[in-house]
Coordinates of C-alpha atoms in Angstrom, one line a residue:
M70 CA 10.6 -77.4 26.5
S71 CA 10.8 -76.3 30.1
D72 CA 12.5 -78.5 32.7
Q73 CA 10.0 -77.4 35.5
P74 CA 6.8 -79.2 35.8
S75 CA 3.5 -77.2 35.9
E76 CA 1.6 -76.8 39.1
A77 CA -1.0 -79.2 37.9
S78 CA 1.6 -81.9 37.4
R79 CA 3.9 -81.2 40.4
P80 CA 4.1 -84.1 42.9
P81 CA 2.9 -83.5 46.3
E82 CA 5.5 -82.5 48.9
K83 CA 7.0 -85.1 51.1
P84 CA 5.5 -84.9 54.7
R85 CA 7.7 -85.0 57.5
G86 CA 8.8 -88.2 59.0
A87 CA 9.1 -89.6 55.6
D88 CA 12.8 -89.3 55.0
T89 CA 13.3 -93.0 55.6
P90 CA 13.0 -94.9 52.3
R91 CA 10.2 -97.4 52.0
P92 CA 9.6 -100.1 49.5
P93 CA 6.5 -99.1 47.3
G94 CA 3.2 -100.5 48.5
P95 CA 0.6 -102.4 46.6
P96 CA -1.4 -100.6 44.1
A97 CA -4.1 -99.5 46.4
A98 CA -1.7 -97.9 48.7
A99 CA 0.1 -96.0 45.7
E100 CA -3.3 -94.7 44.5
A101 CA -4.1 -93.5 48.0
A102 CA -0.8 -91.7 48.4
G103 CA -0.2 -90.5 44.9
T104 CA -1.4 -87.6 43.0
P105 CA -5.1 -88.1 42.1
A106 CA -6.1 -88.6 38.4
A107 CA -8.0 -85.3 38.1
N108 CA -6.5 -82.7 36.1
E109 CA -6.6 -80.3 39.0
P110 CA -5.6 -82.4 41.9
G111 CA -6.8 -81.2 45.2
P112 CA -6.7 -82.4 48.8
S113 CA -10.4 -83.3 48.8
E114 CA -9.7 -85.9 46.0
A115 CA -6.8 -87.3 48.2
R116 CA -9.2 -87.7 51.0
T117 CA -11.6 -89.4 48.8
A118 CA -8.9 -92.0 48.1
G119 CA -8.6 -92.7 51.6
A120 CA -5.0 -91.3 52.4
T121 CA -3.9 -88.7 54.7
P122 CA -0.4 -87.1 55.1
A123 CA -0.2 -88.9 58.5
D124 CA -1.1 -92.3 57.0
T125 CA 1.5 -92.0 54.4
A126 CA 4.3 -90.7 56.6
R127 CA 3.6 -93.4 59.3
P128 CA 6.3 -96.1 59.1
S129 CA 5.2 -99.5 58.2
P130 CA 5.9 -102.6 60.4
P131 CA 8.9 -104.7 59.2
Q132 CA 6.6 -107.8 58.5
A133 CA 4.4 -105.5 56.2
S134 CA 7.3 -104.2 54.5
D135 CA 8.8 -107.5 53.8
G136 CA 5.4 -108.7 52.4
R137 CA 5.0 -105.8 50.1
R138 CA 8.6 -106.2 48.9
Q139 CA 7.9 -110.0 48.2
R140 CA 4.7 -109.0 46.3
A141 CA 6.5 -106.5 44.2
Q142 CA 9.1 -109.0 43.3
A143 CA 6.5 -111.6 42.5
A144 CA 4.8 -109.0 40.3
Q145 CA 8.1 -108.3 38.3
Q146 CA 8.6 -112.1 37.8
A147 CA 5.0 -112.5 36.4
G148 CA 5.7 -109.8 33.8
Q149 CA 4.3 -106.9 35.8
P150 CA 7.1 -104.6 36.6
G151 CA 6.8 -102.2 39.2
S152 CA 5.6 -98.8 37.8
P153 CA 7.5 -95.6 38.7
W154 CA 4.2 -93.8 38.8
Q155 CA 3.4 -95.8 42.0
Q156 CA 4.9 -93.4 44.3
G157 CA 3.4 -92.5 47.6
A158 CA 4.8 -90.0 50.2
G159 CA 8.0 -91.3 51.4
A160 CA 8.4 -94.0 48.8
P161 CA 11.7 -94.1 46.9
V162 CA 11.3 -92.0 43.8
A163 CA 12.6 -93.4 40.6
K164 CA 15.4 -91.6 38.9
D165 CA 13.2 -90.1 36.2
D166 CA 12.7 -86.3 36.5
G167 CA 12.3 -85.8 32.7
M168 CA 9.2 -85.7 30.5
T169 CA 7.6 -89.0 31.6
A170 CA 7.7 -88.0 35.3
R171 CA 6.0 -84.7 34.7
L172 CA 3.2 -86.2 32.4
R173 CA 2.3 -89.5 33.7
P174 CA -0.4 -89.8 36.5
P175 CA -0.5 -92.6 39.1
P176 CA -1.6 -95.9 37.7
P177 CA -5.6 -96.4 37.5
P178 CA -7.4 -98.6 40.1
L179 CA -8.4 -101.9 39.2
I180 CA -11.0 -102.0 36.5
R181 CA -14.5 -102.2 37.8
P182 CA -17.3 -104.6 36.4
A183 CA -19.3 -101.6 35.3
V184 CA -16.5 -100.4 33.1
L185 CA -15.9 -104.0 31.7
G186 CA -19.7 -104.2 30.9
S187 CA -19.7 -101.0 29.1
V188 CA -16.5 -101.7 27.3
L189 CA -17.9 -105.1 26.1
A190 CA -21.1 -103.5 25.1
T191 CA -19.2 -101.0 23.0
A192 CA -17.3 -103.7 21.2
L193 CA -20.5 -105.8 20.5
L194 CA -22.3 -102.6 19.1
S195 CA -19.4 -101.7 16.9
A196 CA -19.3 -105.4 15.4
L197 CA -23.1 -105.3 14.9
F198 CA -23.6 -101.7 13.6
L199 CA -20.6 -100.2 12.1
S200 CA -20.2 -102.5 9.2
D201 CA -22.7 -100.9 6.9
G202 CA -21.7 -97.3 7.0
L203 CA -22.1 -94.4 9.1
G204 CA -25.4 -92.8 10.6
V205 CA -27.1 -92.9 14.0
N206 CA -24.9 -96.1 14.7
L207 CA -21.9 -93.7 15.7
L208 CA -24.1 -92.3 18.5
I209 CA -25.2 -95.8 19.6
V210 CA -21.6 -97.0 19.8
A211 CA -20.4 -93.8 21.7
V212 CA -22.9 -94.0 24.4
P213 CA -21.6 -97.1 26.1
A214 CA -18.0 -96.0 25.4
S215 CA -18.8 -92.8 27.2
L216 CA -20.3 -94.7 30.2
A217 CA -17.1 -96.8 30.3
A218 CA -15.0 -93.5 30.6
F219 CA -17.4 -92.1 33.3
F220 CA -17.4 -95.2 35.5
A221 CA -13.6 -95.3 35.2
A222 CA -13.2 -91.6 36.1
Q223 CA -15.6 -92.1 39.0
A224 CA -13.6 -95.1 40.4
A225 CA -10.3 -93.0 40.2
G226 CA -11.8 -90.2 42.1
R227 CA -12.1 -87.5 39.2
R228 CA -14.8 -85.0 39.4
L229 CA -16.9 -83.7 36.5
R230 CA -15.7 -80.2 35.8
P231 CA -17.4 -77.7 33.5
W232 CA -14.9 -77.9 30.6
T233 CA -15.0 -81.7 30.6
A234 CA -18.8 -81.5 30.3
T235 CA -18.3 -79.0 27.5
W236 CA -15.9 -81.2 25.5
A237 CA -18.1 -84.4 26.2
V238 CA -21.4 -82.7 25.0
G239 CA -19.7 -81.1 22.0
G240 CA -18.3 -84.4 20.8
L241 CA -21.6 -86.1 21.1
A242 CA -23.3 -83.4 19.3
L243 CA -20.8 -83.7 16.5
L244 CA -21.7 -87.3 16.1
A245 CA -25.2 -86.2 15.2
V246 CA -23.9 -84.9 11.9
P247 CA -23.6 -88.3 10.3
A248 CA -27.1 -89.1 11.5
L249 CA -28.5 -86.0 9.8
R250 CA -26.3 -85.5 6.5
D251 CA -25.5 -87.8 3.8
A252 CA -22.6 -85.9 2.4
G253 CA -19.2 -87.4 3.2
W254 CA -17.0 -84.4 3.7
P255 CA -18.8 -82.7 6.5
T256 CA -19.4 -86.1 8.2
F257 CA -15.6 -86.6 8.0
L258 CA -14.9 -83.3 9.6
A259 CA -17.4 -83.9 12.2
V260 CA -16.2 -87.4 13.1
V261 CA -12.5 -86.2 13.4
S262 CA -13.7 -83.2 15.5
A263 CA -15.8 -85.5 17.8
F264 CA -12.7 -87.7 18.4
A265 CA -10.6 -84.7 19.3
L266 CA -13.2 -83.2 21.7
G267 CA -13.7 -86.7 23.3
S268 CA -9.8 -86.9 23.9
L269 CA -9.8 -83.4 25.4
A270 CA -12.8 -84.4 27.7
L271 CA -10.7 -87.3 29.0
H272 CA -7.5 -85.3 29.3
G273 CA -8.7 -81.9 30.4
S274 CA -6.0 -79.9 28.9
R275 CA -5.9 -76.0 29.1
S276 CA -2.5 -74.8 27.5
W277 CA -1.7 -74.5 23.8
P278 CA 0.4 -77.7 24.0
G279 CA -2.1 -79.5 26.2
V280 CA -5.0 -78.6 23.7
L281 CA -3.0 -79.4 20.6
I282 CA -1.6 -82.8 21.8
G283 CA -4.3 -83.6 24.1
S284 CA -6.9 -83.7 21.2
L285 CA -4.8 -86.7 19.9
G286 CA -3.8 -88.0 23.3
L287 CA -6.4 -90.9 23.3
F288 CA -3.9 -92.8 20.9
D289 CA -1.4 -92.9 23.6
S290 CA -3.9 -94.7 25.9
V291 CA -4.6 -97.7 23.5
V292 CA -1.8 -100.0 24.6
P293 CA -1.9 -99.2 28.3
G294 CA -5.7 -99.6 28.2
I295 CA -5.5 -103.0 26.7
I296 CA -3.0 -104.1 29.4
W297 CA -5.0 -102.6 32.1
G298 CA -8.2 -104.4 30.8
V299 CA -6.4 -107.9 30.5
R300 CA -5.0 -107.5 34.1
G301 CA -8.3 -106.4 35.5
V302 CA -10.0 -109.3 33.8
R303 CA -7.4 -111.8 35.2
A304 CA -7.7 -110.3 38.8
R305 CA -11.4 -110.5 39.0
A306 CA -11.6 -113.9 37.2
G307 CA -9.4 -115.4 39.6
G308 CA -11.1 -114.1 42.8
S309 CA -14.8 -114.7 41.7
R310 CA -15.2 -117.6 39.3
A311 CA -18.5 -118.5 40.8
N312 CA -19.9 -115.2 39.8
W313 CA -18.4 -115.3 36.2
G314 CA -20.0 -118.7 36.0
A315 CA -23.5 -117.4 37.0
T316 CA -23.2 -114.6 34.6
L317 CA -22.3 -116.8 31.7
R318 CA -25.4 -119.1 32.5
T319 CA -27.8 -116.2 32.9
T320 CA -26.6 -114.6 29.5
A321 CA -26.9 -118.1 27.8
V322 CA -30.4 -118.7 29.1
A323 CA -31.6 -115.2 28.1
L324 CA -30.2 -115.7 24.6
V325 CA -32.0 -118.9 24.3
L326 CA -35.4 -117.5 25.4
L327 CA -34.9 -114.7 22.9
V328 CA -34.1 -116.8 19.9
V329 CA -37.0 -119.4 20.6
F330 CA -39.8 -117.0 21.3
G331 CA -38.6 -114.5 18.8
T332 CA -38.5 -117.1 16.1
L333 CA -42.1 -118.1 17.2
F334 CA -43.5 -114.6 17.1
A335 CA -41.9 -113.9 13.8
S336 CA -43.5 -117.0 12.3
A337 CA -46.9 -116.0 13.7
D338 CA -47.0 -112.5 12.4
A339 CA -45.4 -111.0 9.3
A340 CA -45.5 -107.5 10.6
F341 CA -43.6 -108.5 13.6
A342 CA -41.0 -110.4 11.4
E343 CA -40.5 -107.4 9.2
L344 CA -40.0 -105.0 12.1
L345 CA -37.7 -107.6 13.9
G346 CA -35.8 -108.1 10.6
S347 CA -35.3 -104.4 10.1
L348 CA -34.0 -103.8 13.7
I349 CA -31.6 -106.7 13.9
P350 CA -28.5 -106.4 11.8
E351 CA -27.9 -109.1 9.2
A352 CA -24.7 -111.2 9.7
S353 CA -23.2 -113.6 7.4
V354 CA -20.2 -115.9 7.6
G355 CA -18.3 -114.0 5.0
E356 CA -18.4 -110.9 7.1
G357 CA -16.9 -112.6 10.0
P358 CA -13.4 -111.2 9.7
W359 CA -14.6 -107.7 9.2
R360 CA -17.0 -107.8 12.2
T361 CA -14.2 -109.3 14.2
L362 CA -12.0 -106.4 13.3
L363 CA -14.7 -103.9 14.2
F364 CA -15.1 -105.8 17.6
A365 CA -11.4 -105.5 18.3
V366 CA -11.5 -101.7 17.4
G367 CA -14.5 -101.0 19.5
L368 CA -13.0 -102.9 22.5
A369 CA -9.5 -101.1 22.3
G370 CA -11.2 -97.9 21.7
A371 CA -13.4 -98.0 24.8
L372 CA -10.4 -99.4 26.9
A373 CA -8.3 -96.5 25.8
A374 CA -11.0 -94.1 26.7
A375 CA -11.6 -95.6 30.1
H376 CA -7.9 -95.8 30.9
A377 CA -7.5 -92.1 29.8
A378 CA -10.4 -91.2 32.0
A379 CA -9.0 -93.1 34.9
A380 CA -5.3 -92.1 34.3
P381 CA -5.1 -89.1 32.0
V382 CA -1.8 -88.0 30.6
R383 CA -1.0 -84.5 31.8
W384 CA -0.2 -82.9 28.5
D385 CA -0.1 -79.5 30.3
G386 CA 3.2 -80.5 31.6
L387 CA 4.5 -79.8 28.1
T388 CA 5.6 -76.1 28.4
V389 CA 7.2 -74.0 25.7
R390 CA 9.7 -71.5 26.9
P391 CA 9.0 -67.9 26.0
G392 CA 11.4 -66.1 23.6
K393 CA 14.0 -63.9 24.5
P394 CA 12.2 -60.4 25.0
R395 CA 13.3 -57.7 22.6
G396 CA 13.6 -54.0 23.0
R397 CA 10.7 -51.8 22.5
A398 CA 11.9 -50.2 19.3
E399 CA 13.3 -53.3 17.8
W400 CA 10.0 -55.2 18.4
A401 CA 7.5 -52.4 17.7
L402 CA 8.9 -50.8 14.7
P403 CA 8.4 -53.8 12.0
L404 CA 4.8 -54.3 13.4
I405 CA 4.0 -50.6 13.1
V406 CA 5.2 -50.6 9.5
L407 CA 3.0 -53.7 8.8
N408 CA 0.0 -51.8 10.3
L409 CA 0.6 -48.8 8.0
L410 CA 0.6 -51.1 5.1
F411 CA -2.7 -52.9 6.2
A412 CA -4.3 -49.5 6.6
A413 CA -3.3 -48.3 3.1
F414 CA -4.7 -51.6 1.6
I415 CA -7.9 -51.4 3.7
T416 CA -8.4 -47.8 2.6
L417 CA -8.5 -48.8 -1.0
Q418 CA -10.7 -51.8 -0.2
L419 CA -13.2 -49.6 1.4
V420 CA -13.2 -47.3 -1.5
V421 CA -13.4 -49.9 -4.3
L422 CA -15.0 -53.1 -2.9
F423 CA -17.9 -51.3 -1.0
G424 CA -18.5 -48.8 -3.6
G425 CA -20.5 -51.1 -5.8
Y426 CA -20.2 -52.6 -9.2
D427 CA -19.7 -49.2 -11.1
K428 CA -16.9 -48.3 -8.8
V429 CA -15.1 -51.6 -9.4
R430 CA -15.4 -51.3 -13.3
D431 CA -14.2 -47.6 -13.3
V432 CA -11.2 -48.2 -11.1
T433 CA -10.0 -51.7 -12.2
G434 CA -11.5 -52.1 -15.6
L435 CA -12.8 -55.5 -14.5
N436 CA -16.2 -57.0 -13.7
H437 CA -16.9 -57.6 -10.0
A438 CA -16.6 -61.3 -10.4
E439 CA -13.1 -61.1 -12.0
Y440 CA -12.1 -58.6 -9.5
A441 CA -13.3 -60.7 -6.7
R442 CA -11.5 -64.0 -8.1
Q443 CA -8.4 -62.0 -8.5
G444 CA -7.5 -61.6 -4.8
F445 CA -9.4 -63.9 -2.6
W446 CA -6.8 -66.5 -2.3
Q447 CA -4.1 -63.8 -1.5
L448 CA -6.3 -62.3 1.3
L449 CA -6.9 -65.7 2.9
W450 CA -3.1 -66.3 3.0
A451 CA -2.7 -62.8 4.3
T452 CA -5.0 -63.7 7.3
L453 CA -3.2 -66.8 8.0
L454 CA 0.2 -65.3 7.9
T455 CA -1.0 -62.3 10.3
L456 CA -1.9 -64.9 12.8
L457 CA 1.5 -66.4 12.5
V458 CA 3.0 -62.8 13.0
I459 CA 1.0 -62.2 16.0
A460 CA 2.1 -65.6 17.5
L461 CA 5.7 -64.8 17.1
A462 CA 5.3 -61.2 18.1
L463 CA 3.9 -62.5 21.3
R464 CA 6.8 -64.9 21.8
W465 CA 9.5 -62.1 21.5
A466 CA 7.4 -59.2 23.0
P467 CA 9.1 -57.1 25.8
R468 CA 7.9 -58.1 29.2
G469 CA 9.4 -55.4 31.4
G470 CA 6.1 -54.2 33.2
T471 CA 3.0 -52.2 32.7
G472 CA 4.5 -50.0 30.0
D473 CA 5.5 -53.0 27.9
R474 CA 2.0 -54.6 28.2
T475 CA 0.5 -51.4 27.1
L476 CA 2.8 -51.2 24.1
V477 CA 2.0 -54.7 23.0
R478 CA -1.6 -54.2 23.2
S479 CA -1.4 -50.8 21.4
V480 CA 0.5 -52.3 18.4
L481 CA -1.1 -55.9 18.1
G482 CA -4.7 -54.6 18.8
P483 CA -4.8 -52.5 15.7
L484 CA -3.3 -55.2 13.6
C485 CA -6.0 -57.6 14.6
V486 CA -8.6 -55.1 14.0
L487 CA -7.3 -54.2 10.6
T488 CA -6.9 -58.0 9.8
L489 CA -10.6 -58.3 10.5
V490 CA -11.3 -55.7 7.8
V491 CA -9.3 -57.9 5.6
V492 CA -11.4 -61.0 6.4
A493 CA -14.4 -58.9 5.7
S494 CA -12.9 -57.8 2.3
A495 CA -12.2 -61.5 1.3
L496 CA -15.7 -62.7 2.3
R497 CA -17.1 -59.8 0.2
R498 CA -15.0 -61.0 -2.8
M499 CA -16.3 -64.5 -2.4
D500 CA -19.9 -63.1 -2.2
L501 CA -19.5 -61.3 -5.5
Y502 CA -17.9 -64.3 -7.3
V503 CA -20.6 -66.7 -5.9
D504 CA -23.3 -64.1 -7.1
E505 CA -21.9 -64.4 -10.6
Y506 CA -20.9 -68.1 -11.0
G507 CA -22.7 -70.0 -8.2
L508 CA -21.7 -71.8 -5.1
T509 CA -19.5 -74.9 -5.1
R510 CA -17.9 -77.1 -2.3
L511 CA -14.5 -75.3 -2.6
R512 CA -16.0 -72.0 -2.3
I513 CA -18.3 -72.6 0.6
S514 CA -15.3 -74.4 2.4
V515 CA -12.8 -71.7 2.0
A516 CA -15.3 -69.1 2.8
A517 CA -16.2 -71.0 6.1
M518 CA -12.3 -71.1 6.9
E519 CA -12.1 -67.4 6.4
L520 CA -15.1 -66.7 8.7
W521 CA -13.6 -68.9 11.3
L522 CA -10.3 -67.1 11.1
G523 CA -12.1 -63.8 11.8
V524 CA -13.6 -65.4 14.9
V525 CA -10.1 -66.4 16.1
L526 CA -8.9 -62.7 15.6
I527 CA -11.9 -61.7 17.8
L528 CA -10.9 -64.1 20.4
I529 CA -7.3 -62.8 20.3
L530 CA -8.7 -59.2 20.8
A531 CA -10.7 -60.5 23.7
A532 CA -7.7 -62.2 25.2
G533 CA -5.8 -58.9 25.0
V534 CA -8.4 -57.3 27.2
F535 CA -9.4 -60.0 29.6
G536 CA -6.5 -62.3 29.5
A537 CA -5.2 -65.3 27.5
R538 CA -5.9 -68.0 30.2
L539 CA -8.8 -69.3 28.3
L540 CA -7.7 -68.4 24.7
P541 CA -6.4 -72.2 23.7
R542 CA -9.7 -73.8 24.9
A543 CA -11.9 -70.9 23.3
V544 CA -10.2 -71.4 20.1
A545 CA -10.7 -75.2 20.2
V546 CA -14.4 -74.5 21.1
S547 CA -14.8 -72.2 18.2
A548 CA -13.4 -74.8 15.9
A549 CA -15.6 -77.6 17.0
A550 CA -18.7 -75.0 16.8
G551 CA -17.8 -74.2 13.4
V552 CA -17.6 -77.9 12.1
L553 CA -20.8 -78.6 13.8
A554 CA -22.5 -75.6 12.3
F555 CA -21.0 -76.4 8.8
G556 CA -22.4 -79.9 9.0
L557 CA -25.9 -78.8 10.2
I558 CA -26.4 -76.3 7.5
S559 CA -26.0 -79.1 5.0
P560 CA -23.3 -77.8 2.5
D561 CA -24.6 -79.8 -0.4
G562 CA -28.2 -78.6 0.2
L563 CA -27.0 -75.1 0.4
I564 CA -25.1 -75.4 -2.9
A565 CA -27.9 -76.9 -4.6
E566 CA -30.4 -74.3 -3.2
Q567 CA -28.2 -71.3 -4.3
N568 CA -27.6 -72.8 -7.8
V569 CA -31.4 -73.6 -8.2
Q570 CA -32.3 -70.1 -7.0
R571 CA -30.0 -68.4 -9.5
F572 CA -31.7 -70.6 -12.3
E573 CA -35.1 -69.6 -11.2
D574 CA -34.5 -65.9 -10.8
G575 CA -32.9 -65.7 -14.3
R576 CA -29.3 -64.8 -13.3
S577 CA -28.2 -68.0 -14.9
T578 CA -29.4 -69.3 -18.2
S579 CA -28.6 -73.0 -17.3
I580 CA -27.6 -75.0 -14.5
D581 CA -24.4 -77.1 -14.5
I582 CA -25.8 -80.6 -14.5
D583 CA -22.2 -82.1 -14.5
Y584 CA -21.7 -80.4 -11.2
V585 CA -24.9 -80.7 -9.3
K586 CA -25.4 -84.6 -10.3
D587 CA -22.4 -85.4 -8.2
L588 CA -23.8 -83.9 -5.0
S589 CA -25.1 -86.1 -2.2
A590 CA -28.7 -86.9 -1.3
D591 CA -28.8 -83.7 0.8
A592 CA -29.2 -81.8 -2.3
V593 CA -32.4 -83.7 -3.4
P594 CA -35.0 -81.2 -1.9
A595 CA -33.5 -78.3 -3.8
L596 CA -32.9 -80.0 -7.2
D597 CA -36.6 -81.5 -7.0
R598 CA -37.7 -77.9 -7.8
L599 CA -36.0 -77.8 -11.3
P600 CA -38.1 -78.1 -14.4
E601 CA -37.7 -81.1 -16.7
P602 CA -35.5 -82.3 -18.1
E603 CA -33.0 -80.5 -15.9
R604 CA -34.7 -82.2 -12.8
S605 CA -34.3 -85.8 -14.1
C606 CA -30.8 -85.2 -15.5
A607 CA -29.7 -83.8 -12.0
L608 CA -31.4 -86.5 -10.0
R609 CA -30.7 -89.6 -12.0
F610 CA -27.5 -90.6 -10.3
I611 CA -28.5 -89.7 -6.9
Q612 CA -31.8 -91.8 -7.5
N613 CA -29.7 -94.8 -8.5
D614 CA -27.6 -94.5 -5.2
V615 CA -30.5 -93.9 -3.0
L616 CA -33.4 -96.3 -4.2
H617 CA -31.1 -99.2 -5.0
D618 CA -29.1 -99.1 -1.7
D619 CA -30.1 -101.6 0.9
T620 CA -28.5 -99.8 3.7
P621 CA -30.0 -100.5 7.1
W622 CA -31.7 -97.9 9.4
Y623 CA -28.8 -97.5 11.7
A624 CA -26.5 -96.5 8.7
T625 CA -28.9 -94.3 7.0
S626 CA -29.0 -90.6 7.4
W627 CA -32.0 -88.3 7.7
G628 CA -30.9 -86.5 4.5
E629 CA -30.8 -90.0 2.6
A630 CA -34.2 -90.9 4.0
R631 CA -35.8 -87.7 3.0
A632 CA -34.4 -88.0 -0.6
K633 CA -35.6 -91.5 -0.8
E634 CA -39.1 -90.4 0.1
I635 CA -39.0 -87.6 -2.5
L636 CA -37.7 -89.8 -5.4
E637 CA -40.2 -92.6 -4.5
K638 CA -43.1 -90.1 -5.0
R639 CA -41.7 -88.4 -8.1
P640 CA -39.0 -90.7 -9.8
V641 CA -36.9 -89.3 -12.7
K642 CA -38.2 -89.4 -16.3
G643 CA -36.7 -90.6 -19.5
D644 CA -33.5 -92.6 -20.2
G645 CA -31.1 -89.7 -19.8
S646 CA -30.2 -89.4 -23.5
D647 CA -31.4 -85.7 -23.4
C648 CA -29.0 -85.0 -20.6
Y649 CA -25.9 -84.6 -22.9
R650 CA -27.3 -81.2 -24.1
V651 CA -28.9 -80.1 -20.9
G652 CA -26.9 -77.5 -18.8
R653 CA -23.9 -77.4 -21.4
E654 CA -24.3 -73.7 -22.2
G655 CA -22.0 -71.6 -19.9
A656 CA -21.5 -74.8 -17.7
G657 CA -17.8 -74.0 -17.3
D658 CA -18.2 -70.3 -16.3
G659 CA -16.3 -69.6 -13.1
Y660 CA -14.5 -73.0 -12.8
E661 CA -11.6 -72.7 -15.5
P662 CA -9.3 -75.3 -13.5
E663 CA -7.0 -75.1 -16.3
D664 CA -6.3 -71.3 -15.7
D665 CA -5.7 -71.1 -12.2
G666 CA -6.8 -74.3 -10.4
Y667 CA -9.4 -72.2 -8.4
D668 CA -12.1 -74.9 -8.3
P669 CA -11.1 -78.6 -8.8
Y670 CA -14.5 -79.8 -7.8

């Protein structure tokens, strides 16, 4: 770790005339004089906060200094210690020039009513909608949480930047996957990626440590966010009790009117009662503890997002020292040898793999599926290790001048290109294997992973030509885009479609019922095309889950709703006694978990 702060996290220079120490001022003065909460602080934001160098350097009267000192002491006695972040120009700097001083911003301003309202809305919607599963309810909860972060950032003087908007829009787009797909595994990936993008939107990191740690940085704001919210509520409640009373009375009257007239209208019209019952979440006394927990989680999460938006931790202040530069021959010779090895392997791949099935059989004695399975995992690991080699090579690369830069590009550039050919070879092997034995969850997952690694290699090549300043964020964008695309293509639906198509084309004499029956409701449109009794055997378990599930609308995905509509029109037939013989012939082809563990699904 470097001991020098980055430019974005370096505190402003002390103006002239500020050599005389002053006691720290109140929070408002500290906010005006400290570094703004934006990721790229600028003088315009300092002017927005209402502070100028002249103002911060002007000595305060003795009476004002005594008053500020007394208020600071009173705050410490009340359990609110003076924060070392509250440093204006000319204020005594705390003796902390380590990690915290480089990363921590000035404290956020007093929480605004708009932020409090958005936070409470997030907590209430979490308690009402998140107890029955995941669907469009995640988007419903995310909207007020995003508004809380927006209002808090606006109060702190932060400006909306293009990358912040990119992370925010991407995170909300990923939350659309649970609303569209019933499968749990792409939904899990989408929710985790949406959380990471939301955290990046709040922190705005740009370096490798900043992007990696900033994607999880929201956890760091949970406790400070709660403390910030409690202090804000106390401050506003103490100064405007009359307003709070009016707000509570207004809310109570509105609730009474809604309950009374809603009950009357529901009693008067059965259709309205059914509509009202479907829209309003059902709550019981037994669910009280669970909904209370969801309320607390929503409240803490929204406060953490708002606090991070108002006072983001500058994770870009974490810098990694470059490695010791090596000599040209010492650095380049091992990589040149590796390039020659890659070139020899790829030459053979071009001759064998892309020469067709007859060439594969003549050269290896194996059919194309066996040959494909033999080396896919090795090629995947080779791709991952090559990325590690490139990272270490860049760390210890010679950095003497233009000649060294040319050497690095001329050695690592061909290595990236050759690795791209390895990626293409691995994907070709997977294509041959899937064509023989069908598509599974594991196969589509690792193929998607290999494809994304190819995209990363292309980004590294582009960074070598145009510069690496945007590389960390570009890699993060590519990962999020890959997760979004993976969820939108409906992996379970694609698996079912490919296996049904092979069965219809006669490439497979049977379909593995034991496998496809465990797919999610996203697979129903494709499995519905199977003839009987294969159709009923494949859909029996899915129908039991879909038709007998009373999940409310906000926790039901579009894939589940579509499957329910299909199965209501054409329910399965029989009692399932014939399913023990259907799809058993050759069902284990291509799986063989006892041999190599290739496909545990």
